[in-house]
Amino acid sequence: MYAVELDGVSQVYVNRKGAYVALQDVQLAIAPGEFVSLIGPSGCGKTTVLSLISGLLTPTSGTVRVFGEPIQKPTPKVGYMLQQDYLFPWRTIFENASIGLELLGRLNAASRQYVLDLLEEMGLGGYADRYPHQLSGGMRQRVALVRTLAAEPDILLLDEPFSALDYQTKLQLEDLISATLKARGKTAVLVTHDITEAIAMSDRIVVLQPNPGRVLTEAIVPEAIREAQPLHAREIGGFHELFRELWGRFEQMDGKGGGGHGPAET
Ligand code: ADP
Ligand code: MG
């Protein structure tokens, strides 16, 4: 059984200006424990795919299944981590990290301890009683990761979680997230427009093309790169070949006037 399955999924957005086909007939199956990256020019429907998997959006046509069940509404099985950390400034780090559990009515002695343990694991042990403004951008994203993991989702959706961070912090966080998710056997879908990040972190890369959003191609990341930590993956043979192949795909899309922006955007 697949962890995530999009079966003939189309998404049409309707607003005052008319109807826009954001996704057309998307087919995607992700195995349990697999780490898949979605890349493609902005506007090609990456965030829409995540919103559909999270159950925040119902597809115009087709079916989205999570562990075989059609998804109707958000479920704690699927955790969603966004580009911005959306921490509440008036809540402490612990209160921010545990808010999901609180809303689910699952905050008790055991789950409190679990949140504290996760904070410790993410190097935030001493910060539980601090406030978001006292933390760096990388630390705040780690709090957001703890908040997402606290409800023990089987699937994590990550929408450009590193894009607001400086390069050094981004590489460290890539390693931390990769190790954390791998150790727990989580299934992950990462949206990024950084090709190197996609190669360094994933088992498989799905390239979307815009207007309308569709799967253009897929690439399996070679075993040796997958086994390496993201930071070191960039030095392994095959990394640059795969980068050039994917870069070429982006250039083709630009050439066809796909309306998007190439990877040079970041
Ligand atoms: P990406 O994350 O790849 O940049 P999105 O999934 O956010 O792309 O959006 C895909 C397309 O759908 C874009 O052209 C965007 O403008 C459009 N779109 C997204 N959300 C809405 C909405 N709520 N209403 C109308 N159009 C939307
Ligand atoms: Mg997006």
Short mmCIF file of C-alpha atoms and ligand atoms in Angstrom, two decimals:
data_model
loop_
_atom_site.label_atom_id
_atom_site.label_comp_id
_atom_site.label_asym_id
_atom_site.label_seq_id
_atom_site.Cartn_x
_atom_site.Cartn_y
_atom_site.Cartn_z
CA MET A 1 0.00 0.00 0.00
CA TYR A 2 1.19 3.49 -0.78
CA ALA A 3 1.55 6.17 1.89
CA VAL A 4 0.34 8.79 -0.56
CA GLU A 5 -1.42 8.32 -3.86
CA LEU A 6 -2.69 10.93 -6.30
CA ASP A 7 -4.84 9.24 -8.89
CA GLY A 8 -5.82 11.30 -11.94
CA VAL A 9 -5.92 14.45 -9.83
CA SER A 10 -6.93 17.77 -11.34
CA GLN A 11 -7.38 21.02 -9.49
CA VAL A 12 -9.22 24.00 -10.90
CA TYR A 13 -9.21 27.28 -9.01
CA VAL A 14 -12.16 29.52 -9.67
CA ASN A 15 -12.11 33.21 -8.86
CA ARG A 16 -13.58 36.42 -10.23
CA LYS A 17 -11.15 36.37 -13.16
CA GLY A 18 -12.32 32.93 -14.23
CA ALA A 19 -11.11 29.37 -13.89
CA TYR A 20 -7.47 28.32 -13.72
CA VAL A 21 -6.30 24.73 -14.13
CA ALA A 22 -3.57 24.47 -11.50
CA LEU A 23 -3.10 20.70 -11.83
CA GLN A 24 -4.12 18.40 -14.63
CA ASP A 25 -4.32 14.64 -14.35
CA VAL A 26 -1.51 14.21 -11.84
CA GLN A 27 -0.46 10.66 -11.06
CA LEU A 28 1.85 10.17 -8.10
CA ALA A 29 2.47 7.29 -5.71
CA ILE A 30 4.76 7.51 -2.72
CA ALA A 31 5.84 4.45 -0.73
CA PRO A 32 5.89 4.40 3.08
CA GLY A 33 9.21 5.77 4.31
CA GLU A 34 10.04 7.31 0.97
CA PHE A 35 11.37 10.88 0.74
CA VAL A 36 10.13 12.59 -2.41
CA SER A 37 10.90 16.11 -3.56
CA LEU A 38 8.64 18.13 -5.82
CA ILE A 39 10.45 20.68 -7.92
CA GLY A 40 9.38 22.98 -10.71
CA PRO A 41 9.01 26.65 -11.56
CA SER A 42 6.87 28.81 -9.31
CA GLY A 43 3.19 28.50 -10.09
CA CYS A 44 3.45 24.89 -11.33
CA GLY A 45 1.24 23.59 -8.52
CA LYS A 46 3.67 22.31 -5.89
CA THR A 47 1.89 23.89 -2.93
CA THR A 48 -1.44 22.76 -4.39
CA VAL A 49 -0.20 19.14 -4.34
CA LEU A 50 0.69 19.48 -0.65
CA SER A 51 -2.64 21.12 0.18
CA LEU A 52 -4.41 18.20 -1.49
CA ILE A 53 -2.37 15.59 0.42
CA SER A 54 -3.00 17.44 3.68
CA GLY A 55 -6.74 17.39 3.05
CA LEU A 56 -6.98 21.19 3.23
CA LEU A 57 -8.13 21.08 -0.39
CA THR A 58 -10.41 18.57 -2.11
CA PRO A 59 -9.46 17.81 -5.73
CA THR A 60 -11.76 19.02 -8.49
CA SER A 61 -11.44 15.53 -9.96
CA GLY A 62 -9.49 12.40 -9.16
CA THR A 63 -8.65 10.88 -5.79
CA VAL A 64 -6.03 11.51 -3.14
CA ARG A 65 -5.38 8.56 -0.84
CA VAL A 66 -3.37 8.40 2.35
CA PHE A 67 -2.50 4.82 3.35
CA GLY A 68 -5.20 3.62 0.98
CA GLU A 69 -7.99 5.82 2.36
CA PRO A 70 -9.40 8.69 0.30
CA ILE A 71 -8.58 11.85 2.22
CA GLN A 72 -11.56 14.08 3.04
CA LYS A 73 -10.21 16.47 5.63
CA PRO A 74 -6.98 17.15 7.54
CA THR A 75 -5.80 14.27 9.73
CA PRO A 76 -3.06 14.08 12.39
CA LYS A 77 -1.47 11.35 10.24
CA VAL A 78 -0.25 14.11 7.95
CA GLY A 79 1.91 16.93 9.32
CA TYR A 80 2.44 20.14 7.38
CA MET A 81 5.49 22.36 7.83
CA LEU A 82 5.52 25.68 6.05
CA GLN A 83 8.13 28.07 4.72
CA GLN A 84 7.35 30.55 7.45
CA ASP A 85 7.40 29.17 10.93
CA TYR A 86 4.14 30.82 12.07
CA LEU A 87 5.13 30.78 15.71
CA PHE A 88 2.85 32.79 17.97
CA PRO A 89 4.94 35.59 19.49
CA TRP A 90 3.01 35.59 22.77
CA ARG A 91 3.47 31.86 23.39
CA THR A 92 6.65 30.31 24.74
CA ILE A 93 8.65 27.85 22.64
CA PHE A 94 7.11 24.93 24.53
CA GLU A 95 3.62 26.38 24.10
CA ASN A 96 4.24 26.86 20.40
CA ALA A 97 5.69 23.37 19.96
CA SER A 98 2.75 21.75 21.75
CA ILE A 99 -0.07 23.77 20.20
CA GLY A 100 -1.04 20.99 17.76
CA LEU A 101 -1.40 18.49 20.60
CA GLU A 102 -3.35 21.06 22.60
CA LEU A 103 -5.80 21.59 19.71
CA LEU A 104 -6.17 17.83 19.30
CA GLY A 105 -6.88 17.51 23.03
CA ARG A 106 -3.87 15.24 23.37
CA LEU A 107 -1.74 17.29 25.73
CA ASN A 108 -0.98 15.20 28.82
CA ALA A 109 2.02 14.33 30.97
CA ALA A 110 3.38 11.82 28.45
CA SER A 111 2.93 14.03 25.39
CA ARG A 112 4.40 17.04 27.25
CA GLN A 113 7.46 14.97 27.97
CA TYR A 114 7.60 13.91 24.32
CA VAL A 115 7.62 17.57 23.21
CA LEU A 116 10.37 18.36 25.72
CA ASP A 117 12.39 15.37 24.44
CA LEU A 118 11.96 16.53 20.84
CA LEU A 119 13.07 20.06 21.76
CA GLU A 120 16.12 18.54 23.44
CA GLU A 121 16.84 16.40 20.36
CA MET A 122 16.65 19.49 18.13
CA GLY A 123 19.16 21.31 20.31
CA LEU A 124 16.49 23.50 21.90
CA GLY A 125 16.53 21.95 25.36
CA GLY A 126 17.26 25.20 27.15
CA TYR A 127 14.73 27.26 25.22
CA ALA A 128 11.36 25.81 26.25
CA ASP A 129 10.42 28.91 28.28
CA ARG A 130 11.81 31.47 25.85
CA TYR A 131 9.77 33.38 23.26
CA PRO A 132 10.12 33.17 19.45
CA HIS A 133 11.73 36.61 19.10
CA GLN A 134 14.62 35.38 21.25
CA LEU A 135 15.50 32.68 18.69
CA SER A 136 17.31 32.72 15.33
CA GLY A 137 15.54 31.81 12.09
CA GLY A 138 17.07 28.32 12.08
CA MET A 139 16.02 27.71 15.68
CA ARG A 140 12.49 28.87 14.92
CA GLN A 141 12.27 26.41 12.03
CA ARG A 142 13.43 23.67 14.41
CA VAL A 143 10.58 24.63 16.75
CA ALA A 144 8.22 24.35 13.78
CA LEU A 145 9.66 20.89 13.08
CA VAL A 146 9.08 19.84 16.70
CA ARG A 147 5.51 21.15 16.49
CA THR A 148 4.96 19.10 13.32
CA LEU A 149 6.52 15.94 14.78
CA ALA A 150 4.76 16.28 18.15
CA ALA A 151 1.47 14.87 16.85
CA GLU A 152 3.45 11.88 15.50
CA PRO A 153 2.36 12.13 11.86
CA ASP A 154 3.34 9.28 9.52
CA ILE A 155 3.69 11.67 6.62
CA LEU A 156 5.41 15.07 6.64
CA LEU A 157 4.75 17.75 4.06
CA LEU A 158 7.49 20.36 3.89
CA ASP A 159 6.83 23.47 1.81
CA GLU A 160 10.14 25.24 1.16
CA PRO A 161 11.05 25.06 4.85
CA PHE A 162 14.60 26.30 4.29
CA SER A 163 14.05 29.13 1.86
CA ALA A 164 14.15 31.95 4.41
CA LEU A 165 17.39 30.72 6.01
CA ASP A 166 21.01 31.58 5.33
CA TYR A 167 23.01 28.93 3.46
CA GLN A 168 24.90 27.54 6.46
CA THR A 169 21.76 27.18 8.57
CA LYS A 170 19.89 25.66 5.66
CA LEU A 171 22.53 22.91 5.20
CA GLN A 172 22.52 22.12 8.93
CA LEU A 173 18.74 21.94 9.00
CA GLU A 174 18.68 19.72 5.90
CA ASP A 175 20.92 17.25 7.76
CA LEU A 176 18.88 17.42 10.95
CA ILE A 177 15.53 16.95 9.23
CA SER A 178 16.83 14.18 7.00
CA ALA A 179 18.33 12.26 9.94
CA THR A 180 15.24 12.80 12.12
CA LEU A 181 12.77 11.62 9.49
CA LYS A 182 14.92 8.68 8.41
CA ALA A 183 15.39 7.48 12.00
CA ARG A 184 11.61 7.53 12.50
CA GLY A 185 10.78 5.94 9.13
CA LYS A 186 8.57 8.88 8.14
CA THR A 187 7.28 9.45 4.63
CA ALA A 188 8.13 12.95 3.41
CA VAL A 189 7.18 15.22 0.55
CA LEU A 190 9.46 18.24 0.22
CA VAL A 191 8.67 21.18 -2.02
CA THR A 192 11.70 23.18 -3.05
CA HIS A 193 12.97 25.10 -6.00
CA ASP A 194 16.55 24.34 -5.04
CA ILE A 195 17.64 21.40 -7.19
CA THR A 196 20.69 20.63 -5.04
CA GLU A 197 18.51 20.46 -1.94
CA ALA A 198 16.15 18.06 -3.71
CA ILE A 199 18.99 15.76 -4.77
CA ALA A 200 20.73 15.90 -1.40
CA MET A 201 17.61 15.05 0.62
CA SER A 202 15.43 12.75 -1.42
CA ASP A 203 15.03 9.23 -2.69
CA ARG A 204 13.15 10.44 -5.72
CA ILE A 205 12.53 13.77 -7.44
CA VAL A 206 9.33 14.62 -9.26
CA VAL A 207 9.55 17.52 -11.70
CA LEU A 208 6.34 19.46 -12.32
CA GLN A 209 5.73 21.71 -15.29
CA PRO A 210 3.34 24.65 -15.28
CA ASN A 211 0.29 25.72 -17.29
CA PRO A 212 -1.34 23.40 -16.44
CA GLY A 213 0.61 21.75 -13.63
CA ARG A 214 1.61 18.25 -14.64
CA VAL A 215 4.33 15.72 -13.89
CA LEU A 216 7.05 16.33 -16.47
CA THR A 217 9.51 13.68 -15.36
CA GLU A 218 10.87 11.81 -12.37
CA ALA A 219 14.40 10.97 -11.30
CA ILE A 220 15.55 8.33 -8.84
CA VAL A 221 18.42 9.56 -6.70
CA PRO A 222 21.38 7.11 -6.86
CA GLU A 223 21.82 4.90 -3.77
CA ALA A 224 25.20 6.37 -2.77
CA ILE A 225 23.79 9.90 -2.65
CA ARG A 226 20.74 8.75 -0.73
CA GLU A 227 22.84 7.05 1.91
CA ALA A 228 25.00 10.11 2.50
CA GLN A 229 23.95 12.94 4.79
CA PRO A 230 22.71 15.89 2.71
CA LEU A 231 25.81 17.94 3.51
CA HIS A 232 28.12 15.26 2.10
CA ALA A 233 25.80 14.13 -0.68
CA ARG A 234 26.91 17.12 -2.70
CA GLU A 235 30.43 15.67 -2.97
CA ILE A 236 29.41 12.21 -4.18
CA GLY A 237 29.85 11.01 -7.75
CA GLY A 238 26.68 11.30 -9.80
CA PHE A 239 25.44 14.37 -7.92
CA HIS A 240 26.49 16.86 -10.58
CA GLU A 241 25.31 14.66 -13.44
CA LEU A 242 21.84 14.49 -11.91
CA PHE A 243 21.93 18.23 -11.24
CA ARG A 244 22.74 18.95 -14.89
CA GLU A 245 20.00 16.61 -16.08
CA LEU A 246 17.37 18.33 -13.91
CA TRP A 247 18.69 21.80 -14.74
CA GLY A 248 18.29 20.91 -18.40
CA ARG A 249 14.65 20.03 -17.77
CA PHE A 250 14.08 23.47 -16.24
CA GLU A 251 15.72 25.18 -19.20
CA GLN A 252 13.51 23.24 -21.61
CA MET A 253 10.45 24.48 -19.72
CA ASP A 254 11.64 28.08 -19.86
CA GLY A 255 12.36 27.68 -23.55
CA LYS A 256 8.81 26.53 -24.13
CA GLY A 257 7.55 29.69 -22.45
CA GLY A 258 6.08 27.73 -19.58
CA GLY A 259 5.58 31.00 -17.79
CA GLY A 260 7.69 29.96 -14.83
CA HIS A 261 11.10 30.93 -13.62
CA GLY A 262 14.13 28.72 -13.82
CA PRO A 263 16.14 27.60 -10.85
CA ALA A 264 18.15 30.81 -11.07
CA GLU A 265 15.32 32.31 -9.03
CA THR A 266 16.89 31.21 -5.76
P1 ADP B 1 3.70 26.62 -6.60
O1 ADP B 1 3.63 26.21 -5.17
O2 ADP B 1 4.33 25.60 -7.49
O3 ADP B 1 4.35 27.95 -6.78
P2 ADP B 1 0.80 26.83 -6.37
O4 ADP B 1 0.33 25.45 -6.10
O5 ADP B 1 0.86 27.76 -5.22
O6 ADP B 1 2.20 26.76 -7.15
O7 ADP B 1 -0.15 27.50 -7.48
C1 ADP B 1 -0.37 26.90 -8.74
C2 ADP B 1 -1.16 27.88 -9.59
O8 ADP B 1 -2.46 28.03 -9.07
C3 ADP B 1 -0.54 29.26 -9.64
O9 ADP B 1 -0.68 29.76 -10.95
C4 ADP B 1 -1.37 30.05 -8.65
O10 ADP B 1 -1.44 31.42 -9.04
C5 ADP B 1 -2.73 29.39 -8.76
N1 ADP B 1 -3.44 29.43 -7.47
C6 ADP B 1 -3.00 28.93 -6.29
N2 ADP B 1 -3.91 29.09 -5.32
C7 ADP B 1 -4.97 29.71 -5.90
C8 ADP B 1 -6.25 30.16 -5.43
N3 ADP B 1 -6.61 29.97 -4.17
N4 ADP B 1 -7.07 30.77 -6.34
C9 ADP B 1 -6.70 30.96 -7.62
N5 ADP B 1 -5.51 30.54 -8.12
C10 ADP B 1 -4.67 29.93 -7.28
MG MG B 2 4.37 27.12 -3.43
#
